[in-house]
CSV table of C-alpha atoms in Angstrom, one decimal:
chain,number,residue,atom,x,y,z
A,28,MET,CA,-11.2,-4.9,-16.6
A,29,GLY,CA,-12.6,-6.5,-13.2
A,30,THR,CA,-15.1,-3.9,-13.2
A,31,ILE,CA,-16.3,-4.2,-16.7
A,32,SER,CA,-16.0,-8.1,-16.5
A,33,SER,CA,-18.4,-8.2,-13.8
A,34,PHE,CA,-21.3,-7.2,-16.1
A,35,LEU,CA,-20.3,-9.7,-18.7
A,36,SER,CA,-23.0,-12.1,-18.0
A,37,GLU,CA,-25.8,-9.3,-18.6
A,38,ARG,CA,-23.8,-7.3,-21.2
A,39,PRO,CA,-22.1,-9.6,-23.7
A,40,ASP,CA,-21.6,-6.6,-25.8
A,41,LEU,CA,-18.6,-6.0,-23.3
A,42,LEU,CA,-16.5,-8.7,-24.7
A,43,PRO,CA,-14.6,-6.9,-27.4
A,44,LEU,CA,-13.7,-4.2,-25.0
A,45,LEU,CA,-12.3,-6.6,-22.5
A,46,GLN,CA,-10.7,-8.6,-25.2
A,47,ALA,CA,-8.9,-5.6,-26.5
A,48,SER,CA,-7.7,-4.6,-23.2
A,49,GLU,CA,-6.1,-8.0,-22.5
A,50,ARG,CA,-4.6,-7.8,-25.8
A,51,PHE,CA,-3.1,-4.5,-24.6
A,52,ASP,CA,-4.6,-2.8,-27.8
A,53,ALA,CA,-6.1,-0.3,-25.3
A,54,CYS,CA,-5.7,0.7,-21.9
A,55,GLY,CA,-8.1,0.9,-19.2
A,56,GLU,CA,-8.6,3.6,-16.4
A,57,PHE,CA,-10.7,3.8,-13.2
A,58,LEU,CA,-12.1,7.3,-12.6
A,59,LEU,CA,-13.5,7.7,-9.2
A,60,THR,CA,-12.0,9.9,-7.2
A,61,GLU,CA,-12.4,13.7,-7.5
A,62,LEU,CA,-10.3,16.7,-6.5
A,63,GLY,CA,-12.4,18.1,-3.9
A,64,HIS,CA,-13.6,14.7,-2.3
A,65,GLY,CA,-11.0,12.3,-2.1
A,66,LEU,CA,-12.5,9.1,-0.3
A,67,ASP,CA,-15.8,10.8,0.2
A,68,VAL,CA,-17.0,9.2,-3.3
A,69,ARG,CA,-20.4,9.1,-2.3
A,70,ASN,CA,-20.7,12.7,-2.8
A,71,LEU,CA,-18.7,13.0,-5.8
A,72,GLU,CA,-20.1,15.8,-8.4
A,73,THR,CA,-19.4,14.6,-12.2
A,74,THR,CA,-22.9,14.1,-13.6
A,75,ALA,CA,-24.2,11.9,-16.3
A,76,THR,CA,-27.6,13.3,-17.5
A,77,HIS,CA,-30.4,10.8,-19.2
A,78,GLN,CA,-31.5,12.3,-22.4
A,79,ALA,CA,-34.8,11.7,-24.0
A,80,ASP,CA,-33.4,9.3,-26.6
A,81,GLY,CA,-31.9,7.2,-24.0
A,82,SER,CA,-28.4,8.4,-24.2
A,83,PHE,CA,-26.2,10.3,-21.7
A,84,VAL,CA,-24.0,13.8,-21.4
A,85,LEU,CA,-21.2,13.4,-19.0
A,86,HIS,CA,-20.0,16.7,-17.3
A,87,THR,CA,-17.6,18.0,-14.8
A,88,PRO,CA,-19.8,21.0,-13.4
A,89,ASN,CA,-16.9,22.5,-11.6
A,90,PRO,CA,-12.7,22.4,-11.0
A,91,ARG,CA,-13.4,20.4,-7.7
A,92,ALA,CA,-15.0,17.6,-9.8
A,93,ALA,CA,-12.2,16.8,-11.8
A,94,LYS,CA,-11.4,13.0,-11.7
A,95,THR,CA,-7.6,13.0,-10.0
A,96,MET,CA,-4.5,10.6,-10.7
A,97,PRO,CA,-5.6,8.2,-13.0
A,98,PRO,CA,-3.5,8.6,-16.2
A,99,SER,CA,-5.8,10.0,-19.1
A,100,SER,CA,-3.2,11.6,-21.4
A,101,PRO,CA,-2.4,10.1,-25.1
A,102,HIS,CA,1.3,9.6,-24.0
A,103,CYS,CA,1.2,5.8,-23.7
A,104,GLY,CA,0.7,5.7,-27.4
A,105,MET,CA,-2.6,3.6,-27.2
A,106,ALA,CA,-6.2,4.1,-27.1
A,107,ARG,CA,-7.6,4.8,-23.2
A,108,THR,CA,-10.8,3.7,-22.0
A,109,ALA,CA,-12.1,4.6,-18.6
A,110,VAL,CA,-15.0,3.5,-16.3
A,111,VAL,CA,-16.0,6.9,-14.9
A,112,PHE,CA,-18.3,7.3,-11.8
A,113,ALA,CA,-20.6,10.0,-12.0
A,114,ARG,CA,-24.2,10.7,-10.5
A,115,LEU,CA,-27.0,9.4,-12.6
A,116,MET,CA,-29.5,12.2,-13.2
A,117,VAL,CA,-32.9,11.3,-14.7
A,118,ALA,CA,-35.6,14.2,-15.4
A,119,GLY,CA,-33.9,16.0,-12.6
A,120,LYS,CA,-33.6,13.3,-9.8
A,121,ASP,CA,-30.5,12.0,-8.6
A,122,TYR,CA,-30.1,8.1,-9.0
A,123,GLY,CA,-26.8,8.0,-7.1
A,124,VAL,CA,-23.2,7.3,-8.3
A,125,ARG,CA,-23.1,4.8,-11.1
A,126,PRO,CA,-20.4,3.6,-13.7
A,127,PHE,CA,-20.2,4.7,-17.0
A,128,ILE,CA,-17.6,3.4,-20.0
A,129,VAL,CA,-16.1,6.5,-21.6
A,130,PRO,CA,-13.3,6.6,-24.3
A,131,LEU,CA,-10.5,9.3,-23.4
A,132,ASN,CA,-8.4,9.0,-26.5
A,133,ASP,CA,-7.6,7.2,-29.3
A,134,ALA,CA,-4.1,5.5,-30.6
A,135,SER,CA,-3.3,8.7,-32.5
A,136,GLY,CA,-3.0,10.9,-29.6
A,137,ALA,CA,-6.1,12.6,-30.0
A,138,MET,CA,-8.2,13.3,-27.2
A,139,CYS,CA,-12.0,12.3,-27.5
A,140,ARG,CA,-14.6,14.9,-28.1
A,141,GLY,CA,-15.3,17.0,-24.6
A,142,VAL,CA,-12.4,15.4,-22.7
A,143,ALA,CA,-9.7,17.2,-21.1
A,144,CYS,CA,-6.6,16.0,-19.3
A,145,ARG,CA,-4.2,17.9,-17.2
A,146,LEU,CA,-0.8,16.4,-16.7
A,147,PHE,CA,0.6,16.5,-13.3
A,148,PRO,CA,4.2,17.1,-12.6
A,149,ALA,CA,6.1,14.0,-12.0
A,150,ARG,CA,5.7,12.5,-8.6
A,151,PRO,CA,9.1,11.2,-6.8
A,152,GLY,CA,9.0,7.6,-6.5
A,153,ALA,CA,6.9,6.9,-9.4
A,154,LYS,CA,8.3,5.9,-12.7
A,155,ALA,CA,6.8,6.2,-16.1
A,156,ILE,CA,2.9,6.9,-14.6
A,157,ASP,CA,1.5,10.3,-16.3
A,158,HIS,CA,-0.9,10.9,-13.4
A,159,ALA,CA,-3.4,13.6,-14.5
A,160,SER,CA,-6.6,15.4,-13.6
A,161,THR,CA,-9.4,14.6,-16.2
A,162,SER,CA,-12.6,16.7,-16.8
A,163,PHE,CA,-15.6,16.2,-19.2
A,164,ARG,CA,-17.3,19.1,-21.2
A,165,HIS,CA,-20.9,17.9,-22.1
A,166,VAL,CA,-19.6,14.7,-23.6
A,167,PRO,CA,-22.1,12.6,-25.3
A,168,LEU,CA,-22.5,9.1,-24.3
A,169,PRO,CA,-24.6,6.2,-25.7
A,170,ALA,CA,-27.1,4.4,-23.8
A,171,GLU,CA,-24.9,1.4,-23.6
A,172,ALA,CA,-22.3,3.4,-21.7
A,173,LEU,CA,-24.2,2.9,-18.6
A,174,LEU,CA,-23.1,-0.1,-16.6
A,175,GLY,CA,-25.9,-1.4,-14.6
A,176,HIS,CA,-29.7,-0.6,-14.7
A,177,LEU,CA,-31.2,2.8,-15.1
A,178,HIS,CA,-33.6,3.0,-12.5
A,179,GLY,CA,-33.6,1.1,-8.9
A,180,SER,CA,-34.7,1.6,-5.3
A,181,PRO,CA,-32.7,3.0,-2.9
A,182,LYS,CA,-31.4,-0.3,-1.8
A,183,ASP,CA,-30.7,-1.2,-5.2
A,184,GLU,CA,-28.6,2.1,-5.4
A,185,ARG,CA,-26.2,1.1,-2.7
A,186,ILE,CA,-25.9,-2.5,-3.9
A,187,ASP,CA,-25.1,-1.1,-7.5
A,188,PHE,CA,-22.5,1.2,-5.9
A,189,MET,CA,-20.8,-1.4,-3.8
A,190,ARG,CA,-20.9,-4.0,-6.7
A,191,ALA,CA,-19.1,-1.3,-9.3
A,192,ILE,CA,-16.4,-0.2,-6.7
A,193,HIS,CA,-15.8,-3.9,-5.6
A,194,ARG,CA,-12.4,-3.8,-7.5
A,195,VAL,CA,-11.1,-1.2,-5.1
A,196,THR,CA,-10.9,-3.9,-2.3
A,197,VAL,CA,-9.1,-6.1,-4.5
A,198,GLY,CA,-6.4,-3.3,-5.4
A,199,THR,CA,-6.3,-2.5,-1.7
A,200,LEU,CA,-4.7,-6.2,-1.3
A,201,CYS,CA,-2.8,-6.5,-4.5
A,202,ILE,CA,-0.8,-3.3,-4.3
A,203,SER,CA,0.2,-4.1,-1.1
A,204,THR,CA,1.6,-7.5,-1.4
A,205,SER,CA,4.6,-5.6,-3.4
A,206,ASN,CA,6.0,-4.8,0.1
A,207,ALA,CA,7.6,-8.0,0.9
A,208,THR,CA,9.6,-7.7,-2.3
A,209,VAL,CA,10.3,-4.0,-1.5
A,210,LEU,CA,11.6,-4.8,2.2
A,211,ARG,CA,13.6,-7.6,0.9
A,212,VAL,CA,15.5,-5.5,-1.9
A,213,SER,CA,16.0,-2.5,0.6
A,214,GLY,CA,17.3,-4.7,3.3
A,215,CYS,CA,19.9,-6.3,0.9
A,216,ILE,CA,21.1,-3.0,-0.2
A,217,ALA,CA,21.5,-1.4,2.9
A,218,GLY,CA,23.2,-4.3,4.2
A,219,ARG,CA,25.5,-4.9,1.4
A,220,TYR,CA,26.4,-0.8,1.8
A,221,SER,CA,26.8,-1.5,5.5
A,222,THR,CA,29.1,-4.5,4.8
A,223,GLY,CA,31.7,-2.5,2.6
A,224,ARG,CA,31.3,0.7,4.7
A,225,ARG,CA,34.3,0.5,7.1
A,226,VAL,CA,35.3,2.8,9.9
A,227,GLY,CA,38.4,3.3,12.4
A,228,ALA,CA,42.3,3.3,11.9
A,229,PRO,CA,44.8,1.6,11.5
A,230,LYS,CA,42.5,-1.4,11.7
A,231,SER,CA,39.0,-0.7,10.1
A,232,VAL,CA,35.5,-2.7,11.0
A,233,SER,CA,32.4,-2.7,8.9
A,234,ILE,CA,29.7,-0.4,10.2
A,235,LEU,CA,27.6,-3.6,10.0
A,236,SER,CA,28.9,-4.8,13.3
A,237,PHE,CA,27.3,-2.1,15.2
A,238,SER,CA,23.7,-2.8,16.5
A,239,ALA,CA,22.6,0.3,15.2
A,240,GLN,CA,23.3,-0.7,11.7
A,241,TYR,CA,22.6,-4.3,11.8
A,242,GLY,CA,19.7,-4.2,13.9
A,243,PRO,CA,17.3,-2.2,11.3
A,244,VAL,CA,18.9,-4.4,8.4
A,245,ALA,CA,17.9,-7.8,10.4
A,246,ARG,CA,14.3,-6.6,11.2
A,247,VAL,CA,13.6,-5.5,7.9
A,248,LEU,CA,14.6,-8.9,6.1
A,249,ALA,CA,13.0,-10.7,9.1
A,250,HIS,CA,9.6,-8.8,8.2
A,251,ALA,CA,10.4,-9.4,4.3
A,252,VAL,CA,9.9,-13.3,4.9
A,253,VAL,CA,6.9,-13.1,7.2
A,254,PHE,CA,5.0,-10.7,5.1
A,255,ASP,CA,5.7,-12.8,1.9
A,256,LYS,CA,3.9,-15.7,4.1
A,257,TYR,CA,1.2,-13.2,5.1
A,258,ALA,CA,0.6,-11.9,1.7
A,259,ILE,CA,0.0,-15.6,0.3
A,260,GLN,CA,-2.3,-16.4,3.2
A,261,ALA,CA,-4.3,-13.1,2.9
A,262,THR,CA,-4.8,-13.7,-0.8
A,263,GLN,CA,-6.2,-17.1,0.1
A,264,LEU,CA,-8.5,-15.9,2.6
A,265,PHE,CA,-9.8,-13.2,0.3
A,266,ILE,CA,-10.6,-15.7,-2.5
A,267,GLU,CA,-12.3,-18.1,0.2
A,268,ASN,CA,-14.5,-15.2,1.2
A,269,VAL,CA,-15.8,-13.7,-2.4
A,270,GLY,CA,-19.3,-12.9,-1.8
A,271,LYS,CA,-18.5,-11.5,1.5
A,272,PRO,CA,-17.6,-7.9,0.8
A,273,ASP,CA,-17.4,-6.9,4.7
A,274,MET,CA,-15.0,-10.0,5.3
A,275,GLN,CA,-12.9,-9.1,2.4
A,276,ASN,CA,-12.6,-5.5,3.1
A,277,VAL,CA,-11.4,-6.6,6.8
A,278,ILE,CA,-8.9,-9.0,5.3
A,279,ALA,CA,-7.5,-6.5,2.6
A,280,GLY,CA,-7.6,-3.4,5.0
A,281,VAL,CA,-5.8,-5.4,7.7
A,282,PHE,CA,-3.0,-6.6,5.4
A,283,LYS,CA,-2.7,-3.2,3.8
A,284,THR,CA,-2.1,-1.2,7.1
A,285,THR,CA,0.1,-3.8,8.7
A,286,VAL,CA,2.6,-4.0,5.7
A,287,LEU,CA,2.5,-0.3,4.9
A,288,ASP,CA,2.9,1.0,8.4
A,289,TYR,CA,5.6,-1.1,8.8
A,290,THR,CA,7.3,-0.6,5.5
A,291,GLN,CA,7.1,3.4,6.0
A,292,LYS,CA,8.7,3.3,9.4
A,293,ALA,CA,11.7,1.0,8.3
A,294,LEU,CA,12.5,2.4,4.8
A,295,SER,CA,13.0,5.9,6.4
A,296,GLU,CA,15.1,4.5,8.9
A,297,LEU,CA,17.3,2.7,6.6
A,298,VAL,CA,17.7,5.8,4.4
A,299,GLU,CA,19.1,7.3,7.3
A,300,ARG,CA,21.3,4.3,8.1
A,301,CYS,CA,22.7,4.7,4.5
A,302,GLY,CA,23.8,8.4,5.1
A,303,TRP,CA,23.8,11.1,2.3
A,304,GLN,CA,23.7,8.1,-0.1
A,305,GLY,CA,20.5,6.9,1.1
A,306,LEU,CA,18.7,10.1,0.0
A,307,TYR,CA,19.3,9.4,-3.6
A,308,ALA,CA,16.9,8.0,-6.0
A,309,HIS,CA,19.8,5.9,-7.8
A,310,ASN,CA,20.4,4.0,-4.7
A,311,GLN,CA,16.9,2.8,-4.9
A,312,ILE,CA,15.7,2.7,-1.1
A,313,SER,CA,14.3,6.2,-1.0
A,314,GLU,CA,12.5,5.6,-4.3
A,315,LEU,CA,11.1,2.7,-3.1
A,316,TRP,CA,9.9,4.4,0.3
A,317,LEU,CA,8.0,6.9,-1.8
A,318,ALA,CA,6.6,4.4,-4.3
A,319,GLU,CA,5.2,2.6,-1.1
A,320,LYS,CA,3.9,5.8,0.3
A,321,GLY,CA,2.0,6.4,-2.7
A,322,ASN,CA,0.6,2.8,-2.5
A,323,SER,CA,-0.6,3.6,1.2
A,324,ILE,CA,-3.0,6.2,-0.3
A,325,ALA,CA,-3.8,4.6,-3.4
A,326,GLU,CA,-7.0,2.1,-3.2
A,327,GLY,CA,-7.9,3.4,0.1
A,328,ASP,CA,-5.7,5.5,2.4
A,329,PHE,CA,-4.6,3.0,5.2
A,330,VAL,CA,-5.7,5.3,8.1
A,331,VAL,CA,-9.0,5.8,6.8
A,332,LEU,CA,-9.4,2.1,6.2
A,333,CYS,CA,-8.3,1.6,9.9
A,334,ILE,CA,-11.0,3.9,11.2
A,335,ARG,CA,-13.8,2.3,9.2
A,336,ILE,CA,-12.5,-1.2,10.3
A,337,ALA,CA,-12.2,-0.3,13.9
A,338,SER,CA,-15.2,1.4,14.1
A,339,GLU,CA,-17.2,-1.3,12.6
A,340,ILE,CA,-16.0,-4.0,14.5
A,341,LEU,CA,-16.4,-2.1,17.8
A,342,LEU,CA,-20.1,-1.8,16.7
A,343,GLY,CA,-20.3,-5.5,16.2
A,344,ARG,CA,-21.1,-5.5,12.5
A,345,TYR,CA,-18.4,-8.1,11.7
A,346,ALA,CA,-15.1,-9.4,13.3
A,347,ALA,CA,-11.4,-10.0,12.2
A,348,PRO,CA,-10.4,-13.6,11.3
A,349,LYS,CA,-10.4,-15.7,14.4
A,350,GLN,CA,-7.0,-16.3,16.2
A,351,ARG,CA,-5.7,-19.9,15.8
A,352,ASN,CA,-3.6,-20.0,19.1
A,353,PRO,CA,-5.2,-17.3,21.5
A,354,GLN,CA,-2.2,-18.0,23.9
A,355,CYS,CA,0.3,-16.7,21.7
A,356,LEU,CA,1.9,-13.2,22.8
A,357,LEU,CA,0.8,-11.6,19.8
A,358,ALA,CA,-2.8,-13.1,20.1
A,359,ARG,CA,-2.7,-12.2,23.6
A,360,HIS,CA,-1.8,-8.5,22.6
A,361,GLU,CA,-4.3,-8.2,20.2
A,362,SER,CA,-7.3,-9.4,22.3
A,363,GLY,CA,-6.2,-7.1,25.1
A,364,VAL,CA,-6.0,-3.9,22.8
A,365,TRP,CA,-9.3,-4.6,21.5
A,366,ASP,CA,-11.0,-5.4,24.9
A,367,GLU,CA,-9.6,-1.7,26.1
A,368,ALA,CA,-11.2,-0.4,23.3
A,369,ARG,CA,-14.5,-2.1,23.7
A,370,ARG,CA,-14.6,-0.9,27.4
A,371,LEU,CA,-13.8,2.7,26.4
A,372,SER,CA,-16.5,2.6,23.3
A,373,ALA,CA,-19.0,1.5,25.9
A,374,SER,CA,-18.5,4.3,28.4
A,375,LEU,CA,-18.4,7.2,25.7
A,376,HIS,CA,-21.7,9.2,25.1
A,377,GLY,CA,-22.9,10.3,21.6
A,378,GLY,CA,-22.6,7.1,19.5
A,379,HIS,CA,-19.9,6.1,17.0
A,380,ARG,CA,-20.4,9.7,15.1
A,381,GLY,CA,-20.1,11.7,18.4
A,382,ARG,CA,-17.2,14.1,19.6
A,383,ALA,CA,-16.2,11.7,22.0
A,384,PHE,CA,-15.5,8.7,19.9
A,385,ASN,CA,-13.7,10.8,17.4
A,386,ALA,CA,-11.5,12.3,20.2
A,387,HIS,CA,-10.9,8.8,22.1
A,388,LEU,CA,-11.1,5.9,19.5
A,389,LEU,CA,-10.2,7.2,16.1
A,390,PRO,CA,-6.4,7.6,17.3
A,391,LEU,CA,-6.7,4.1,18.5
A,392,SER,CA,-7.9,2.8,15.1
A,393,LEU,CA,-4.5,2.2,13.4
A,394,PRO,CA,-2.7,0.5,16.5
A,395,LEU,CA,-5.9,-1.8,16.7
A,396,VAL,CA,-5.9,-2.9,13.2
A,397,ARG,CA,-2.0,-3.3,13.2
A,398,ALA,CA,-2.2,-5.5,16.3
A,399,THR,CA,-4.8,-7.7,14.3
A,400,GLY,CA,-2.6,-7.7,11.3
A,401,GLN,CA,0.6,-8.3,13.5
A,402,ARG,CA,-0.9,-11.6,15.0
A,403,MET,CA,-2.2,-12.8,11.4
A,404,ALA,CA,1.1,-12.2,9.9
A,405,TYR,CA,2.9,-14.2,12.6
A,406,GLU,CA,0.3,-16.9,12.2
A,407,ALA,CA,0.8,-17.3,8.4
A,408,ALA,CA,4.7,-17.5,8.9
A,409,LYS,CA,4.3,-20.0,11.8
A,410,ASP,CA,2.1,-22.0,9.8
A,411,ALA,CA,4.6,-21.9,6.5
A,412,MET,CA,7.3,-22.9,8.8
A,413,VAL,CA,5.6,-25.8,10.2
A,414,LYS,CA,4.2,-27.0,7.0
A,415,GLY,CA,7.6,-26.6,5.3
A,416,ASN,CA,8.5,-23.6,3.0
A,417,ASP,CA,7.6,-24.0,-0.5
A,418,HIS,CA,10.2,-21.4,-2.0
A,419,ASP,CA,13.7,-19.6,-1.2
A,420,LEU,CA,12.2,-16.9,1.2
A,421,GLY,CA,11.9,-19.7,4.3
A,422,VAL,CA,10.7,-19.0,7.4
A,423,THR,CA,13.2,-19.9,10.3
A,424,PRO,CA,12.8,-20.0,14.1
A,425,GLN,CA,15.1,-17.1,14.4
A,426,VAL,CA,13.3,-15.1,11.7
A,427,LEU,CA,9.9,-15.9,13.7
A,428,ALA,CA,11.2,-14.9,17.0
A,429,LEU,CA,12.9,-11.7,15.6
A,430,TYR,CA,9.4,-10.5,14.1
A,431,GLU,CA,7.5,-11.3,17.3
A,432,SER,CA,9.8,-9.4,19.4
A,433,THR,CA,10.0,-6.6,17.0
A,434,CYS,CA,6.3,-6.3,17.3
A,435,MET,CA,6.1,-6.6,20.8
A,436,MET,CA,8.6,-3.6,21.3
A,437,GLU,CA,6.5,-1.6,19.6
A,438,ASP,CA,3.9,-1.6,22.2
A,439,GLN,CA,6.1,-2.2,25.4
A,440,SER,CA,3.5,-0.5,27.9
A,441,TRP,CA,0.7,-3.1,27.3
A,442,TYR,CA,2.8,-5.9,28.0
A,443,VAL,CA,4.4,-4.3,31.0
A,444,GLY,CA,0.7,-2.8,32.2
A,445,ASN,CA,-0.9,-6.2,32.0
A,446,GLY,CA,2.1,-8.0,33.9
A,447,VAL,CA,3.2,-10.2,31.0
A,448,MET,CA,6.9,-9.0,31.3
A,449,SER,CA,9.0,-6.1,32.5
A,450,ARG,CA,10.7,-3.7,30.0
A,451,LEU,CA,14.1,-5.2,31.1
A,452,ALA,CA,12.5,-8.7,30.1
A,453,LEU,CA,11.3,-7.3,26.9
A,454,LEU,CA,14.7,-5.8,25.9
A,455,ASN,CA,16.5,-8.8,27.0
A,456,ARG,CA,14.3,-11.1,24.8
A,457,ASP,CA,14.9,-8.7,21.8
A,458,VAL,CA,18.6,-9.0,22.2
A,459,ASP,CA,18.5,-12.6,22.2
A,460,ALA,CA,16.3,-12.8,19.0
A,461,MET,CA,18.4,-10.3,17.4
A,462,ASN,CA,21.5,-12.3,18.5
A,463,SER,CA,19.8,-15.5,17.3
A,464,MET,CA,19.2,-13.9,13.8
A,465,LEU,CA,22.8,-12.5,13.4
A,466,PRO,CA,24.2,-15.8,12.0
A,467,LEU,CA,21.8,-15.9,9.0
A,468,LEU,CA,22.4,-12.4,8.3
A,469,LYS,CA,25.1,-12.3,5.7
A,470,GLY,CA,23.3,-15.1,3.8
A,471,MET,CA,20.1,-13.1,3.7
A,472,ILE,CA,22.0,-9.7,2.5
A,473,ASP,CA,24.0,-11.4,-0.3
A,474,ASP,CA,21.0,-13.6,-1.3
A,475,PRO,CA,21.6,-13.9,-5.3
A,476,ALA,CA,18.0,-14.0,-6.0
A,477,VAL,CA,17.9,-10.4,-5.3
A,478,ASP,CA,20.7,-9.6,-7.4
A,479,ALA,CA,18.5,-9.0,-10.3
A,480,PHE,CA,16.5,-6.5,-8.5
A,481,VAL,CA,19.6,-4.2,-7.0
A,482,ASN,CA,21.2,-1.6,-9.2
A,483,ALA,CA,22.3,0.7,-6.5
A,484,PRO,CA,25.7,1.9,-6.8
A,485,MET,CA,26.6,2.0,-3.4
A,486,VAL,CA,26.2,-1.6,-2.6
A,487,SER,CA,30.1,-1.8,-3.8
A,488,GLN,CA,33.1,0.3,-4.5
A,489,ASP,CA,33.2,-0.9,-8.3
A,490,ARG,CA,30.1,0.3,-8.9
A,491,LEU,CA,30.1,3.2,-7.0
A,492,ALA,CA,33.5,4.1,-8.7
A,493,ALA,CA,31.9,3.4,-12.3
A,494,PHE,CA,28.8,5.5,-11.0
A,495,PHE,CA,31.0,8.5,-10.0
A,496,SER,CA,33.0,8.5,-13.4
A,497,SER,CA,30.0,8.8,-15.3
A,498,LEU,CA,28.8,12.0,-13.5
A,499,PRO,CA,29.4,15.5,-15.3
A,500,SER,CA,32.4,17.0,-14.0
A,501,PHE,CA,33.8,20.6,-14.2
A,502,GLN,CA,37.5,21.2,-13.7
A,503,GLY,CA,39.8,24.5,-13.5
A,504,PRO,CA,42.9,24.8,-15.0
A,505,GLU,CA,45.8,22.4,-13.8
A,506,THR,CA,48.1,24.0,-11.2
A,507,LYS,CA,52.0,24.1,-11.4
A,508,CYS,CA,53.6,21.9,-8.9
A,509,PHE,CA,56.0,24.0,-6.8
A,510,HIS,CA,59.1,22.2,-5.2
A,511,PRO,CA,60.1,23.7,-1.7
A,512,LYS,CA,63.9,25.1,-1.7
A,513,LEU,CA,66.0,23.8,1.0
């Protein structure tokens, strides 16, 4: 809808299609990525050939050119229409990748003429999404299927392409905002499981009393609070930079990298901390982990986003949002690692596409971008705390201190190597931050606002007993009871 609506001022005839989508009379899809090209969308192979009467013929020339992942089957029970990206061919000349409006199927379940869909197997972690590959066999399209102008200069071609895919950047930001809620729910599930799980005899203790258990739970819940504030502020920054696509790419890419990189590592640890029960989808954490792993790839693989952002910042094409307090520890760390990267970049030969840049700086892209995101998240949370929290997920000094310390512990070598503090000082600081958080932990774990999102059986003995009693069971014949003779 966002892609089509951007053409509405020059194409008022598109309004009925948008209104049908708003009413959910039709489902809209965005078919860009191809099986053989992934993120290399400028080199995709699907073609739309201009005909003498002004119409087009859409065609998938080989299996590698099939559109992948977006659902296109009739399973949803409603008509589906897609924005399909294809190479515009006019009189044998390639006019670049352009968007076309293409009906895929109707509400009766019939696929449209020349459109083929192949369903993928169910993906672990995703529910009710019929991911598929979609191909086109000489599909006739009317002249008005093309979004944008038929002809244009090479400069216009790039502008048209970036305009057509600008909603990808919106998606990069939007799908990543779910991570704060995912972390909050997962932390509460792991915390409630750990509270009820007891060890030792004759006087048992909750496993939540051990640092190996309460540590990961407390860090996850602290990050959930901070990322919630970061999501709000990143969205505001994104809106303020409408018309500045490079800046929007930085804001969205840095946010996605920061929250998803942490979420993937944290949820993996929570699964392990819940033992064998953590492996099962019905206990939610592993399922949420896999769902967010899908999000880390959707709307731009965050590692590839990092490479682009880091490379272009090092080349001086743009800069990340300015630091509010350059003297705070995470800001000093951010400045330090970027300064190191700039010095390294200047010492290399072959330019940013050379072998030396590839070998030395591409591996640094993720930690560079993450350093910027960690600082921005800290600033957003501190700002929310100073101004007063506006809803139930409040920032406290304890939450902020634990978040900051966790970020610092991820790159201890920088703080030690630059004389900021020793490894022992970092460890003691982290223990102090964790200890200050512990009095708040029970209240965060038992947060009633999360209850509606938790259905994991392992969070209580009653739920677990009811779950096991519902499972299929198989029993052999009963045995006779023998009493020993004295």
